[in-house]
Amino acid sequence: MNECVCSIIMPVFNGEKYISSSLDSILAQKTTYPFEIIIVNDGSTDATNEIVRNYADKFNHIVLLNNEKNYGKGYSFQRAYAKARGRYFHVLDADDVFTNTNKLHKQIDFLEKNPDFIAVCHNTFLVYPENEISILINIFEERIFSYEQCILNEIYAHTSAIMYRKIVDKLPEYFNLEAFRGDSAVFKFHLLKSKRKLKYFPDIHSIYYWNGGGIWNSLNAINQRELNVDILTQTQKYMIGNKSSPEWKTIQNNIDYLATIPIEHKNRKKIDMMSIISFCVRYCSQIFSDTSYFNAVFSSKVVDQIAETIGRWFILKQGLCLSDKPYNDVAVIALSVLNKTGGGIYAELQDLSKALLTKYKKVYVVSSEWLENNENDLHEAFDDPRIEVIKIDHSLNYLEKILALINIFYEIRGKVLYPFITHLDIPLNAAIQSGLFKTVIMDFCYDHGLVMGLNNSSIDSFIVKNDSQLDAINYHVTNANFTKCHPLLKDKFSTKIYIPYKNNILTTASASARVYKAKSNYIYEFIDVIIAIIGKTNGHHYHYGQLDRETIAFFQNKFDKAGIPFDHFIHIDWTDNLGLSMLNMGVDLFVSTFPICSARTVVEMMSAGIPIINHKVINPTIYPPADFCDPEQYLWSDMDDLKTIISSLNKVSLEKKSRSARQWFIKNNNYESHIDQFIQASGSPYSIVNNPSIYIYDYDRINGDHLLQRIFDSMQSI
């Protein structure tokens, strides 16, 4: 018999509506540890047995046990416990779900490495049918709870959140008592028997669906008090026995305390999901109010967990079965917005869509309409008849967008999803759910700011451009695969020759699809560098990319103060072919914007054989242009260094750099090879580098209080 490390125990009675979603959330788990799922059908009178039998026929690690009649959850749990082969076990009710695909691996891994712990748990969203949420544990940092603290009831974790070390083969007979049917008895037994600690992680990795059912929820406040006292009394009698022991006295103190407090029904603080998402959007948009955030890459683990959990809720609520039909031979590109002047990503999306048609029968491009897209632009960009463009209604609210996207993805049932999520698109992030697609691959095209969805555990693989990206993401996420691949770029310049000093004077150029890249908050202002170059050459500088009136006026003022005519600075909004345009303009040297420059733009300059000058960033916080570039190209460190390099340029040195750039491009940017990597990008795991050269910063930590705490503290109880 195959090894089993963990046993997932599922007692179920009449669970036909939600059990598929619960099982799918377990089957989606990414772990190298083998596990089994033991389902005890407790005399169900609906289609539960048929549904589970279909799963068991497909997956040999699912075990189905049928009770002769409805014996109750306690009996069913005991039966599964005795059958369980794992050295750890986890209980999951048939209407609750795991929301993070790395949950089991993280918990098993912790118990494997920490034998002095009896259990490991995390936080949970309690979700109500009206799309409202409560948080179960108001603790927002990692904690270790000692044996004594656990006895004092300082922590309660929901069944869907806690994994135990299995310390006996069979539970004692007293578990047949009415008082020991629930999860409190399981917790206290393993705690008292082992006298070990508990580890708590604040992550939201499961949903407890409060639908009014269950033993506890069916009781009024008086009956709940009575049940609590009965559980504690029976614990003293059967699990402790010794009246002089500290444990007995602690529990007696608890019983005495319950007798002194007024009996009242406590309402949990509930927040509707729309308010939570709106709060998160405002929270994430703060990054745009401070340009210093553009000098680094950030992610919000909490926002990603909220999004992933809400998305999984809509799958549970609809009772979607993600294992009931095969994946179709189609691919999906999901995007937030399509901007024709949006830099390299526009061309990369076009190339990717066409490349996917070489492997799949059809490609869908699904727009979340985070920003309203022009329908003509979408159809112009994806004009092949085998590509179907789907736009959801821009006027939908956040929850309606999540639901619409999930249902579209469910109907398409594609083999692969490539999501391109803008910085604030929480609905698209929420709709990326494991099981809707066979594989989810993120092309990491983010060079600054907040990366939405980076911690979404449904993403299976990342396409990265270089080692610094790989090391940063691998250090930040869990259980991911990687494919290293330069930006997709066809060689369009095999016959177009770079000619230095075509204008008889040094001509330079730069490009940035976003205005802030040309005026970022950094040790040097980009326009000062351009002025310094023109001051040395008396030539012209072409800048490609969006510039608003305020920025142009600011640049002109700088030129006036430097005594240089502003007509030496020539602004071009954008062009579909940067390299060709610059060659036609007689550009001799491309000046990379800093600290942010598009990797694709740098590679395109090398394909055109245009020499490049990059800024040598000391201790970079984002991926510098030099990371994507021929190492023989020019590097400047300070303004004096820049002026020295510019003064030294001549036809011979520029021709040498041009040849080197072209040779590096040809060697490292085989389009056919790269496109094959893109569409075959299942990727491979890599060893984690403990000190990556560039970090992805935790946006939550630099913003003070834990985001969840801020959300729930800001709302009134409903």
XYZ file of C-alpha atoms in Angstrom:
718
model
C 0.000 0.000 0.000
C 1.268 3.482 -0.898
C 2.660 5.731 1.806
C 0.244 8.241 3.294
C 1.449 11.248 5.280
C -1.866 12.961 5.956
C -5.484 11.783 6.132
C -8.292 14.207 5.293
C -11.445 13.078 7.115
C -14.868 14.106 5.781
C -17.987 12.969 7.648
C -21.012 13.876 5.501
C -24.779 13.654 5.679
C -26.852 14.892 2.725
C -24.044 17.012 1.319
C -24.903 16.819 -2.386
C -25.003 20.596 -2.894
C -21.487 21.470 -1.750
C -19.382 18.317 -1.418
C -18.003 18.606 -4.960
C -16.608 22.054 -4.165
C -15.100 20.763 -0.912
C -13.470 17.810 -2.654
C -12.216 19.975 -5.504
C -10.527 22.266 -2.986
C -8.674 19.275 -1.527
C -7.740 17.800 -4.899
C -6.330 21.191 -5.920
C -3.690 20.987 -3.177
C -0.094 21.239 -4.405
C 2.081 19.093 -2.202
C 4.809 16.519 -2.505
C 3.412 14.760 0.572
C 1.015 11.907 -0.290
C -2.390 12.190 1.341
C -5.686 10.326 1.400
C -9.275 11.514 1.634
C -11.580 9.387 3.797
C -15.252 10.202 3.304
C -17.820 8.658 5.626
C -21.302 8.825 4.130
C -23.505 8.890 7.219
C -26.692 7.419 5.760
C -27.340 10.232 3.279
C -30.706 10.154 1.516
C -29.689 12.455 -1.349
C -27.114 12.017 -4.151
C -24.075 12.268 -1.840
C -23.071 8.613 -2.247
C -23.249 8.771 -6.051
C -21.217 11.982 -6.209
C -18.510 10.670 -3.896
C -18.432 7.297 -5.683
C -17.724 9.112 -8.972
C -14.807 10.910 -7.335
C -13.481 7.696 -5.767
C -13.570 5.989 -9.178
C -11.402 8.772 -10.638
C -8.970 9.251 -7.744
C -7.486 6.217 -6.023
C -6.543 8.161 -2.880
C -10.216 8.763 -2.066
C -11.738 6.177 0.289
C -15.532 5.976 0.669
C -17.057 4.405 3.782
C -20.840 4.026 4.050
C -22.650 3.858 7.393
C -25.691 1.565 7.475
C -27.777 4.415 8.835
C -27.357 7.944 10.170
C -25.186 7.485 13.276
C -24.065 11.101 13.565
C -20.883 13.043 12.962
C -19.095 11.758 16.068
C -19.426 8.103 15.075
C -18.451 8.864 11.476
C -15.361 10.746 12.606
C -14.264 7.897 14.855
C -14.699 5.389 12.068
C -12.564 7.455 9.685
C -9.963 8.133 12.391
C -9.483 4.388 12.957
C -9.097 3.900 9.203
C -6.682 6.809 8.704
C -3.147 5.842 7.708
C -1.557 9.295 7.874
C 0.666 10.434 10.696
C -1.311 13.688 10.523
C -5.030 14.223 10.056
C -7.349 17.042 9.093
C -11.151 17.195 9.280
C -13.189 19.048 6.667
C -16.960 19.385 6.627
C -18.694 18.843 3.299
C -19.801 22.486 3.029
C -16.434 24.056 3.891
C -13.483 24.521 1.549
C -9.766 25.086 1.451
C -9.029 28.355 -0.349
C -5.265 28.123 -0.783
C -3.668 25.322 -2.797
C -0.487 25.340 -0.673
C -2.343 24.969 2.629
C -1.777 21.242 3.205
C 1.866 21.376 2.135
C 2.597 24.264 4.497
C 0.909 22.567 7.452
C 2.426 19.130 6.842
C 5.832 20.673 6.303
C 5.579 22.498 9.613
C 4.614 19.374 11.591
C 7.331 17.342 9.872
C 9.963 19.855 10.995
C 8.545 20.573 14.459
C 7.822 17.369 16.426
C 7.115 19.343 19.625
C 3.842 20.665 18.159
C 0.579 18.749 18.299
C -1.191 20.869 15.692
C -0.886 23.754 13.263
C -3.709 26.075 12.241
C -4.522 29.270 10.375
C -7.273 31.863 10.182
C -10.620 31.350 8.480
C -13.333 33.417 6.854
C -16.773 32.637 8.204
C -19.011 33.308 5.195
C -22.761 33.842 5.263
C -25.222 33.185 2.417
C -25.812 36.923 1.891
C -22.151 37.435 0.807
C -21.095 38.646 4.243
C -17.888 37.721 6.018
C -16.644 37.438 9.583
C -13.098 36.672 10.572
C -12.804 33.796 13.014
C -9.605 34.691 14.897
C -8.717 38.288 15.779
C -4.986 37.576 15.854
C -3.024 38.940 12.919
C 0.532 37.795 13.541
C 2.131 34.358 13.714
C 1.885 32.939 17.217
C 2.956 29.900 19.177
C 0.460 28.817 21.822
C 1.903 26.802 24.663
C 0.179 23.779 26.110
C -0.921 25.897 29.068
C -2.332 28.654 26.840
C -4.316 26.103 24.860
C -5.796 24.658 28.041
C -6.841 28.213 28.935
C -8.741 28.432 25.628
C -6.636 31.319 24.329
C -7.013 29.997 20.786
C -9.858 28.431 18.860
C -9.333 27.319 15.269
C -12.130 26.133 13.046
C -12.189 22.532 11.831
C -11.323 23.631 8.285
C -8.143 25.299 9.552
C -6.419 22.851 11.900
C -4.185 19.867 11.185
C -3.271 17.447 13.985
C -0.537 15.000 14.691
C -2.233 11.555 14.973
C -1.068 10.135 18.292
C -3.310 7.081 18.763
C -4.561 4.438 16.368
C -8.114 4.516 17.697
C -10.073 7.002 19.778
C -11.297 5.914 23.236
C -14.846 4.635 23.687
C -15.879 7.776 25.550
C -15.874 9.604 22.223
C -19.314 8.031 21.739
C -20.650 10.432 24.368
C -22.935 13.207 23.105
C -20.595 15.854 24.556
C -17.647 14.629 22.469
C -19.231 14.778 19.030
C -17.656 18.104 18.039
C -14.227 19.530 17.248
C -13.611 20.836 20.788
C -13.291 17.269 22.084
C -10.854 16.359 19.318
C -8.695 19.360 20.144
C -8.691 18.784 23.897
C -7.987 15.063 23.590
C -4.912 15.503 21.402
C -3.730 18.430 23.473
C -4.086 16.690 26.850
C -2.680 13.426 25.539
C 0.429 15.011 24.015
C 0.982 18.116 26.210
C 2.492 19.826 23.151
C 2.196 23.272 21.569
C 0.137 24.704 18.727
C 1.348 26.911 15.860
C -0.919 29.608 14.427
C -0.525 31.376 11.063
C -2.741 34.426 10.379
C -3.289 33.445 6.731
C -6.824 33.024 5.390
C -6.741 29.529 3.894
C -10.282 28.196 4.351
C -13.975 29.042 4.373
C -16.378 28.042 7.140
C -19.797 28.280 5.510
C -22.354 29.439 8.067
C -25.694 28.332 6.632
C -27.582 27.963 9.908
C -27.048 24.211 10.072
C -24.913 22.188 12.456
C -25.364 21.271 16.080
C -23.895 24.436 17.603
C -25.665 26.888 15.303
C -29.037 25.250 15.986
C -28.803 25.979 19.739
C -29.915 29.115 21.544
C -27.598 30.922 23.968
C -28.792 28.947 26.998
C -28.339 25.584 25.294
C -24.913 26.615 24.011
C -23.881 27.445 27.587
C -25.155 24.086 28.802
C -23.316 22.223 26.052
C -20.086 24.064 26.844
C -20.335 23.119 30.521
C -21.121 19.503 29.616
C -18.074 19.284 27.336
C -15.806 20.728 30.013
C -17.248 18.470 32.737
C -16.884 15.322 30.627
C -13.343 16.410 29.696
C -12.456 16.536 33.386
C -13.969 13.123 34.006
C -12.697 11.151 31.009
C -9.642 12.950 29.651
C -8.062 14.222 32.883
C -9.372 12.199 35.809
C -6.979 13.590 38.411
C -8.811 16.318 40.345
C -5.574 17.680 41.814
C -3.963 18.262 38.426
C -3.473 21.810 37.056
C -5.509 20.870 33.987
C -8.527 19.890 36.102
C -8.316 23.142 38.057
C -7.965 25.236 34.891
C -11.055 23.695 33.345
C -12.974 24.027 36.634
C -12.122 27.718 36.665
C -13.550 27.922 33.164
C -16.764 26.188 34.268
C -17.086 28.522 37.245
C -16.499 31.551 35.017
C -19.274 30.487 32.622
C -21.677 30.440 35.566
C -20.930 34.095 36.403
C -21.308 35.787 33.003
C -24.703 36.793 31.590
C -26.247 34.519 29.005
C -26.434 36.411 25.739
C -26.149 35.678 22.072
C -22.996 37.274 20.683
C -23.195 38.654 17.174
C -20.012 38.435 15.175
C -18.889 41.505 13.288
C -19.948 40.932 9.685
C -18.914 42.845 6.584
C -20.373 42.534 3.134
C -17.912 41.443 0.452
C -18.448 44.574 -1.653
C -17.232 46.723 1.231
C -14.170 44.522 1.726
C -13.166 44.659 -1.943
C -13.794 48.412 -2.106
C -11.593 48.862 0.966
C -8.857 46.759 -0.662
C -9.020 48.752 -3.904
C -8.597 52.016 -1.981
C -5.790 50.441 0.032
C -3.931 49.295 -3.068
C -4.497 52.575 -4.925
C -2.564 54.439 -2.222
C 0.576 53.218 -3.940
C -0.069 55.660 -6.788
C -0.046 58.649 -4.435
C 3.635 58.237 -3.605
C 6.121 58.028 -6.468
C 8.683 56.358 -4.205
C 6.623 53.167 -4.597
C 7.601 53.131 -8.278
C 11.194 52.456 -7.265
C 10.444 48.945 -6.024
C 8.155 45.951 -6.544
C 5.478 45.175 -3.945
C 2.821 42.589 -3.306
C -0.019 42.271 -0.817
C -0.413 38.751 0.511
C -3.541 39.752 2.413
C -5.294 41.273 -0.617
C -4.428 38.208 -2.697
C -5.774 35.891 0.020
C -8.981 37.907 0.332
C -9.462 37.811 -3.434
C -8.732 34.087 -3.721
C -11.067 33.295 -0.814
C -13.964 35.348 -2.198
C -13.511 33.731 -5.603
C -13.608 30.262 -4.073
C -16.761 31.255 -2.179
C -18.603 31.897 -5.436
C -17.587 28.458 -6.681
C -18.888 26.923 -3.435
C -22.076 28.984 -3.409
C -22.977 27.891 -6.937
C -22.097 24.284 -6.203
C -19.791 24.119 -9.214
C -18.073 20.795 -9.766
C -14.653 21.380 -11.296
C -13.944 17.707 -11.894
C -17.075 16.775 -13.809
C -15.874 17.392 -17.363
C -12.575 17.319 -19.253
C -10.636 20.424 -20.198
C -11.199 21.706 -23.717
C -8.323 22.081 -26.155
C -8.346 25.871 -25.877
C -6.222 28.547 -24.215
C -7.347 31.709 -22.443
C -5.666 35.076 -22.083
C -7.312 37.181 -19.368
C -6.499 40.856 -19.212
C -7.596 43.911 -17.259
C -6.999 46.512 -19.924
C -5.483 46.677 -23.406
C -3.545 49.832 -24.173
C -2.158 50.240 -27.700
C 0.444 52.667 -26.349
C 1.085 50.514 -23.312
C 4.627 49.534 -24.181
C 5.894 46.015 -24.800
C 2.968 44.169 -23.238
C 0.616 45.044 -26.134
C 2.886 43.390 -28.684
C 3.605 40.487 -26.324
C -0.113 39.755 -25.989
C -0.492 39.729 -29.764
C 2.467 37.391 -30.214
C 1.291 35.095 -27.433
C -2.259 34.793 -28.797
C -0.969 33.791 -32.234
C 1.581 31.393 -30.809
C -1.047 29.632 -28.719
C -2.963 28.857 -31.902
C -0.087 26.583 -32.942
C -0.914 24.327 -29.987
C -4.612 24.879 -29.234
C -7.691 24.811 -31.441
C -8.890 28.163 -30.210
C -7.821 31.100 -28.048
C -10.160 33.187 -25.925
C -9.212 36.703 -24.871
C -11.329 37.644 -21.845
C -11.337 41.256 -20.685
C -12.322 41.970 -17.095
C -12.973 45.579 -18.142
C -11.229 46.985 -15.101
C -10.785 49.950 -17.396
C -13.230 50.052 -20.263
C -11.574 48.746 -23.419
C -12.357 49.923 -26.897
C -13.982 46.981 -28.649
C -12.427 47.905 -31.989
C -8.959 47.973 -30.394
C -9.520 44.495 -28.957
C -10.644 43.038 -32.284
C -7.838 44.815 -34.135
C -5.229 43.403 -31.770
C -6.676 39.880 -31.929
C -7.887 39.663 -35.506
C -7.464 35.944 -36.182
C -10.894 34.258 -36.627
C -9.765 31.504 -34.232
C -9.436 34.076 -31.432
C -12.663 34.963 -29.646
C -12.762 38.185 -27.642
C -15.127 38.298 -24.649
C -15.758 41.563 -22.798
C -17.726 41.533 -19.586
C -19.979 44.489 -18.850
C -17.857 47.393 -17.599
C -20.765 48.663 -15.454
C -20.927 45.526 -13.282
C -19.953 45.921 -9.641
C -16.981 44.042 -8.173
C -18.908 40.971 -7.052
C -20.848 40.778 -10.304
C -17.569 40.888 -12.218
C -16.098 38.054 -10.151
C -19.188 35.932 -10.732
C -19.268 36.744 -14.455
C -15.586 35.892 -14.928
C -15.830 32.626 -12.982
C -18.832 31.521 -15.032
C -17.106 32.435 -18.302
C -14.007 30.494 -17.277
C -16.151 27.556 -16.144
C -17.932 27.407 -19.491
C -14.711 27.759 -21.523
C -12.967 25.069 -19.447
C -9.585 25.837 -21.014
C -6.384 23.880 -20.574
C -4.330 26.965 -19.782
C -4.865 30.503 -18.531
C -2.421 33.391 -18.967
C -3.609 36.217 -16.680
C -2.381 39.791 -17.184
C -3.705 41.631 -14.132
C -3.351 45.356 -13.670
C -2.290 46.734 -10.295
C -5.836 47.090 -8.864
C -7.943 44.438 -10.622
C -9.128 42.439 -7.606
C -12.106 40.851 -9.466
C -9.829 39.216 -12.057
C -7.480 38.114 -9.281
C -10.450 36.519 -7.448
C -11.617 34.684 -10.580
C -8.258 32.907 -10.994
C -9.152 29.651 -9.288
C -7.456 26.279 -9.397
C -9.597 23.740 -11.225
C -11.188 26.192 -13.639
C -8.104 25.583 -15.788
C -5.653 22.739 -15.924
C -2.737 25.172 -15.615
C -2.395 28.855 -14.771
C 0.760 30.596 -15.996
C 1.710 34.161 -15.093
C 4.019 35.997 -17.464
C 5.823 38.212 -14.952
C 5.810 41.512 -16.821
C 5.813 43.756 -13.763
C 8.841 45.977 -13.246
C 7.566 48.270 -10.472
C 4.666 49.021 -8.156
C 2.117 46.564 -6.759
C 1.867 43.126 -8.382
C -1.757 41.999 -8.051
C -2.168 38.224 -7.762
C 1.450 37.319 -7.085
C 0.414 35.338 -3.976
C -2.618 33.748 -5.632
C -1.882 30.069 -5.006
C -3.829 29.019 -8.099
C -0.956 30.270 -10.247
C 1.062 27.180 -11.099
C 3.990 28.619 -12.991
C 5.766 31.903 -13.690
C 7.547 32.990 -16.840
C 10.455 35.189 -15.771
C 12.908 37.188 -17.843
C 16.112 36.614 -15.859
C 17.676 35.221 -12.696
C 16.955 38.269 -10.532
C 13.215 37.947 -11.226
C 13.320 34.207 -10.625
C 15.139 34.544 -7.295
C 12.837 37.340 -6.081
C 9.574 35.531 -6.898
C 10.813 32.122 -5.759
C 11.769 33.636 -2.400
C 8.348 35.257 -2.099
C 5.875 32.555 -3.163
C 5.319 28.883 -2.309
C 5.446 25.781 -4.504
C 5.834 27.548 -7.847
C 7.458 26.431 -11.082
C 9.471 28.724 -13.318
C 10.422 29.122 -16.959
C 13.222 31.554 -17.801
C 12.557 33.254 -21.115
C 13.463 36.630 -22.584
C 10.635 38.852 -23.841
C 8.971 37.612 -27.018
C 10.437 39.525 -29.926
C 10.766 38.671 -33.593
C 13.931 39.677 -35.404
C 12.814 42.392 -37.825
C 16.238 43.851 -38.536
C 18.306 41.188 -40.281
C 18.619 43.482 -43.335
C 18.142 46.902 -41.746
C 21.590 48.294 -40.944
C 22.451 50.626 -38.089
C 24.540 53.558 -39.349
C 26.275 55.660 -36.680
C 26.263 59.442 -37.026
C 23.728 59.303 -39.839
C 22.715 62.867 -38.864
C 26.379 63.967 -38.636
C 25.829 64.640 -34.939
C 25.118 62.302 -32.015
C 21.372 61.624 -31.840
C 19.879 59.945 -28.794
C 16.491 58.509 -27.863
C 14.521 57.116 -24.941
C 11.142 55.402 -24.490
C 8.685 54.947 -21.629
C 5.062 53.952 -22.037
C 4.126 55.688 -18.777
C 4.868 59.316 -17.959
C 6.039 58.569 -14.418
C 8.874 56.457 -15.768
C 10.320 59.620 -17.296
C 10.044 61.645 -14.090
C 10.453 59.128 -11.277
C 11.584 60.074 -7.798
C 15.206 58.958 -7.894
C 18.730 60.245 -7.155
C 18.821 61.699 -10.693
C 15.988 63.189 -12.676
C 15.737 61.665 -16.120
C 15.381 65.026 -17.867
C 18.626 66.228 -16.233
C 20.430 63.318 -17.861
C 18.998 64.191 -21.281
C 19.986 67.839 -20.822
C 23.514 66.772 -19.813
C 23.811 64.633 -22.967
C 22.508 67.363 -25.288
C 24.768 69.858 -23.542
C 27.710 67.704 -24.616
C 26.529 66.809 -28.135
C 24.312 69.714 -29.223
C 22.254 66.985 -30.896
C 18.597 66.035 -30.763
C 16.884 63.633 -28.400
C 13.725 61.706 -29.332
C 11.460 60.590 -26.502
C 8.762 58.009 -27.220
C 5.880 57.689 -24.797
C 3.089 59.518 -23.017
C 3.895 62.940 -21.588
C 1.191 65.157 -20.139
C 1.184 68.942 -20.469
C 2.430 69.443 -16.938
C 5.454 67.212 -17.575
C 6.249 68.864 -20.902
C 6.088 72.287 -19.233
C 8.366 71.010 -16.468
C 10.854 69.690 -19.042
C 10.773 72.962 -20.998
C 11.509 74.942 -17.841
C 14.522 72.708 -17.222
C 15.794 73.282 -20.769
C 15.310 77.048 -20.433
C 17.310 77.128 -17.214
C 20.090 75.118 -18.904
C 20.124 77.537 -21.848
C 19.329 74.789 -24.390
C 16.605 75.278 -27.028
C 13.657 73.001 -26.235
C 13.336 71.990 -29.886
C 16.309 69.676 -29.277
C 13.828 67.520 -27.331
C 11.426 65.839 -29.759
C 8.380 64.098 -28.313
C 6.723 61.200 -30.165
C 3.600 59.692 -28.544
C 4.395 56.101 -29.563
C 4.986 53.852 -32.520
C 4.304 50.196 -33.219
C 7.920 49.624 -34.239
C 10.318 51.487 -31.970
C 13.478 50.029 -33.465
C 12.581 50.857 -37.065
C 11.454 54.364 -36.157
C 14.726 55.070 -34.344
C 16.824 53.716 -37.196
C 14.903 55.931 -39.609
C 15.472 58.920 -37.309
C 19.196 58.158 -37.242
C 19.324 57.453 -33.518
C 22.894 56.602 -32.466
C 22.365 55.746 -28.793
C 19.391 54.593 -26.741
C 19.291 56.047 -23.224
C 17.453 53.685 -20.852
C 15.009 55.376 -18.513
C 15.776 54.695 -14.871
C 15.276 53.174 -12.505
C 12.477 51.618 -14.628
C 12.861 50.584 -18.241
C 10.839 48.012 -20.156
C 12.790 44.796 -20.710
C 11.136 44.376 -24.093
C 12.200 47.885 -25.154
C 15.825 47.180 -24.252
C 15.742 43.887 -26.160
C 14.151 45.602 -29.171
C 17.002 48.130 -29.243
C 19.510 45.283 -29.354
C 17.552 43.594 -32.150
C 17.889 46.844 -34.145
C 21.585 47.002 -33.316
C 21.190 50.353 -31.555
C 23.815 50.803 -28.823
C 22.439 51.290 -25.303
C 23.571 53.240 -22.297
C 22.185 52.003 -18.963
C 22.447 53.504 -15.533
C 24.454 51.361 -13.141
C 22.072 51.184 -10.189
C 23.762 50.555 -6.842
C 21.744 48.144 -4.664
C 18.795 48.074 -7.045
C 15.263 47.671 -5.704
C 13.777 46.913 -9.119
C 15.049 44.967 -12.108
C 17.482 47.348 -13.859
C 17.701 47.511 -17.671
C 21.205 46.056 -17.546
C 19.673 42.757 -16.331
C 18.128 42.225 -19.776
C 20.991 43.634 -21.772
C 24.237 42.766 -23.493
C 26.847 43.285 -20.751
C 29.147 45.010 -23.276
C 26.807 47.996 -23.596
C 27.586 51.309 -21.910
C 27.053 51.771 -18.171
C 27.188 55.104 -16.339
C 27.254 55.504 -12.570
C 27.177 59.292 -11.975
C 26.817 62.459 -14.046
C 30.560 62.909 -14.530
C 30.813 59.322 -15.721
C 27.925 59.926 -18.129
C 29.527 63.011 -19.629
C 32.868 61.210 -20.024
C 31.221 58.333 -21.918
C 29.228 60.675 -24.182
C 32.369 62.690 -24.981
C 34.275 59.534 -25.941
C 31.756 58.234 -28.495
C 32.706 57.930 -32.150
C 31.690 55.890 -35.179
C 34.099 53.066 -34.440
C 33.052 52.599 -30.804
C 29.350 52.831 -31.673
C 29.675 50.299 -34.502
C 31.418 47.920 -32.106
C 28.609 48.264 -29.546
C 26.031 47.830 -32.306
C 27.592 44.539 -33.445
C 27.800 43.312 -29.860
C 24.130 44.176 -29.219
C 22.976 42.341 -32.360
C 25.094 39.286 -31.588
C 23.777 39.153 -28.015
C 20.200 39.419 -29.276
C 20.659 36.650 -31.863
C 22.287 34.365 -29.286
C 19.757 34.960 -26.492
C 16.493 35.744 -28.265
C 15.510 32.915 -30.563
C 11.849 33.772 -31.151
C 10.768 30.265 -32.134
C 12.483 28.798 -29.081
C 11.024 31.412 -26.760
C 7.500 31.129 -28.086
C 7.721 27.378 -27.581
C 8.816 28.004 -23.978
C 5.847 30.323 -23.504
C 3.248 27.840 -24.682
C 4.921 24.832 -23.047
C 5.616 26.728 -19.838
C 4.724 24.165 -17.208
C 8.085 25.150 -15.742
C 10.299 23.560 -13.118
C 10.939 24.201 -9.425
C 14.153 26.012 -8.482
C 16.125 26.105 -5.250
C 15.268 29.136 -3.143
C 17.978 31.776 -2.828
C 17.865 33.129 0.729
C 19.295 36.525 -0.222
C 17.940 37.470 -3.660
C 19.584 40.454 -5.324
C 16.192 42.168 -5.517
C 13.292 41.713 -3.100
C 9.574 41.904 -3.626
C 8.469 44.007 -0.687
C 5.494 43.240 1.545
C 3.095 46.133 0.947
C 1.074 45.089 4.006
C 3.947 45.399 6.451
C 5.034 48.867 5.370
C 1.477 50.091 5.897
C 1.327 49.519 9.639
C -1.544 47.519 11.130
C -2.545 44.265 9.510
C -4.945 44.928 6.626
C -7.613 42.523 7.917
C -7.519 44.180 11.301
C -7.963 47.585 9.675
C -10.886 46.338 7.588
C -12.806 44.816 10.468
C -11.989 47.619 12.888
C -13.267 50.171 10.388
C -16.692 48.563 9.989
C -19.608 48.451 12.385
C -21.258 45.147 13.307
C -24.176 44.399 11.037
